Amino acid sequence: MARGRYRYARGLGARGNPVSGLRRMNVAIRADASTWMGTGHVRRMLSIAIALRPLGVSVVFVSRRLDVDVEKLITAEGFPALMLAAPHERHAAGAKAHADWAGVAQERDASETVAALGDHGPIDLLIVDHYAFDAAWHRQVAAQLEVRTAIVDDLGDRPLFGRWLIDHNYHPDHLAKYAGLTNPGIAMLAGPQYAMLGPNYADAARYRFAPEVRSIGIFLGGVDERSDNIRVLRALDAIGWTGPVEIVTTSANPALDVLEAAVRDRPGVRLSRDLPDLVDFFARHDLQIGAGGGAIWERCCIGPPTVCLVCAENQRLSVPFLDAIGVVAACDLLADAPPQSATLETVIANMIASVERRRRMCEAATKLVDGHGAKRIAEALLGGR
């Protein structure tokens, strides 16, 4: 799209404030949710969409019908969703590790995305959060829609193309992480200062440190396809923990019936389902046990000491670094975890026993994430500062 058209269409002044008399800027977001990818990609894109709304921006989502009701997630926040047809069968994975996640070949997905947005109306900016798509998808859609693109990624495992690259994970050197994988001139918004959290996190009450671990919270994502919640419960049994435990999950969890049965057998454990947000949950327990996905940054913002589990290969790109700087206590649950790795039981027991380590962890975590990351991204994408 022509540069002048972009400036006119966005309808924003020099400070990112809406200007009367100009067409509202139209932003499209391409993201999916499923049992194998979880709901985190859509949820972090909802955070961006919510941050864009007060800046006078109209947002529409494009998602494929998979095995999670993503349309319900999106429309519940007041955004329209253009739904692509469900695949007839899972697309066979190619060379990219996550190529199967879209359910169809990326060439087909690009064409269907263009068609859906072409019928919807003019688009000024496209934000893409999908591990299944590489630079070929990004270039095709950008060219056919004549639109600038912002690519959300944290893998650094494939070529990417866009005007912006957004990676909110912690890494010692993001330039090295993406060396040779991006187009010249791409602007990088990288690090936990861009953590994509909901608007309620910025001003939420933080966890108040207590020397004693009085209760434990467990959140391993909205899906937990591997049933790691059960593994954590067994670890707590093994160390003799008898205090209160709260597990948070969603109705999309395919192992929900197994988890409910496990909770019934443990009087001190309660199950909370489909909470509107996790702010209060993260603040009310003295130890959190969670997966190394996007909820890392929610926990950091609120500040509870955390045992952070590596439950997927891509989480090894951030969790060990956070452990090294004292923000979390890491535990790798993957089958090929290094043989010298501490067991889950040992990591949890050590955290419960170490008052000073937990105190330092709270301080380090809250310094890393302040809850304004989504707003920073929205203003950067619109040219505001």
Coordinates of N, CA and C in Angstrom, one line a residue, residues 82 112-123 145:
L82 N -13.6 -13.5 11.3 CA -13.8 -14.1 10.0 C -13.2 -15.6 10.1
E112 N -6.8 -18.2 1.3 CA -8.1 -18.1 2.0 C -8.1 -16.9 2.9
T113 N -7.0 -16.5 3.5 CA -6.9 -15.3 4.3 C -7.2 -14.1 3.5
V114 N -6.5 -14.0 2.3 CA -6.7 -12.9 1.4 C -8.1 -12.8 1.0
A115 N -8.8 -13.9 0.6 CA -10.1 -13.9 0.2 C -11.1 -13.4 1.3
A116 N -10.9 -13.8 2.5 CA -11.7 -13.4 3.6 C -11.6 -11.9 3.9
L117 N -10.4 -11.4 3.9 CA -10.2 -10.0 4.2 C -10.5 -9.1 3.0
G118 N -10.4 -9.7 1.8 CA -10.8 -8.9 0.6 C -12.3 -8.7 0.6
D119 N -13.1 -9.7 1.1 CA -14.5 -9.5 1.2 C -14.9 -8.6 2.3
H120 N -14.1 -8.5 3.3 CA -14.4 -7.7 4.5 C -14.3 -6.2 4.3
G121 N -13.3 -5.8 3.5 CA -13.1 -4.4 3.3 C -11.6 -4.0 3.4
P122 N -11.2 -2.8 3.3 CA -9.8 -2.3 3.3 C -9.2 -2.6 4.6
I123 N -7.9 -3.1 4.5 CA -7.1 -3.4 5.7 C -5.8 -2.5 5.6
L145 N -2.8 -8.0 -0.5 CA -3.7 -7.1 0.3 C -3.1 -5.7 0.3

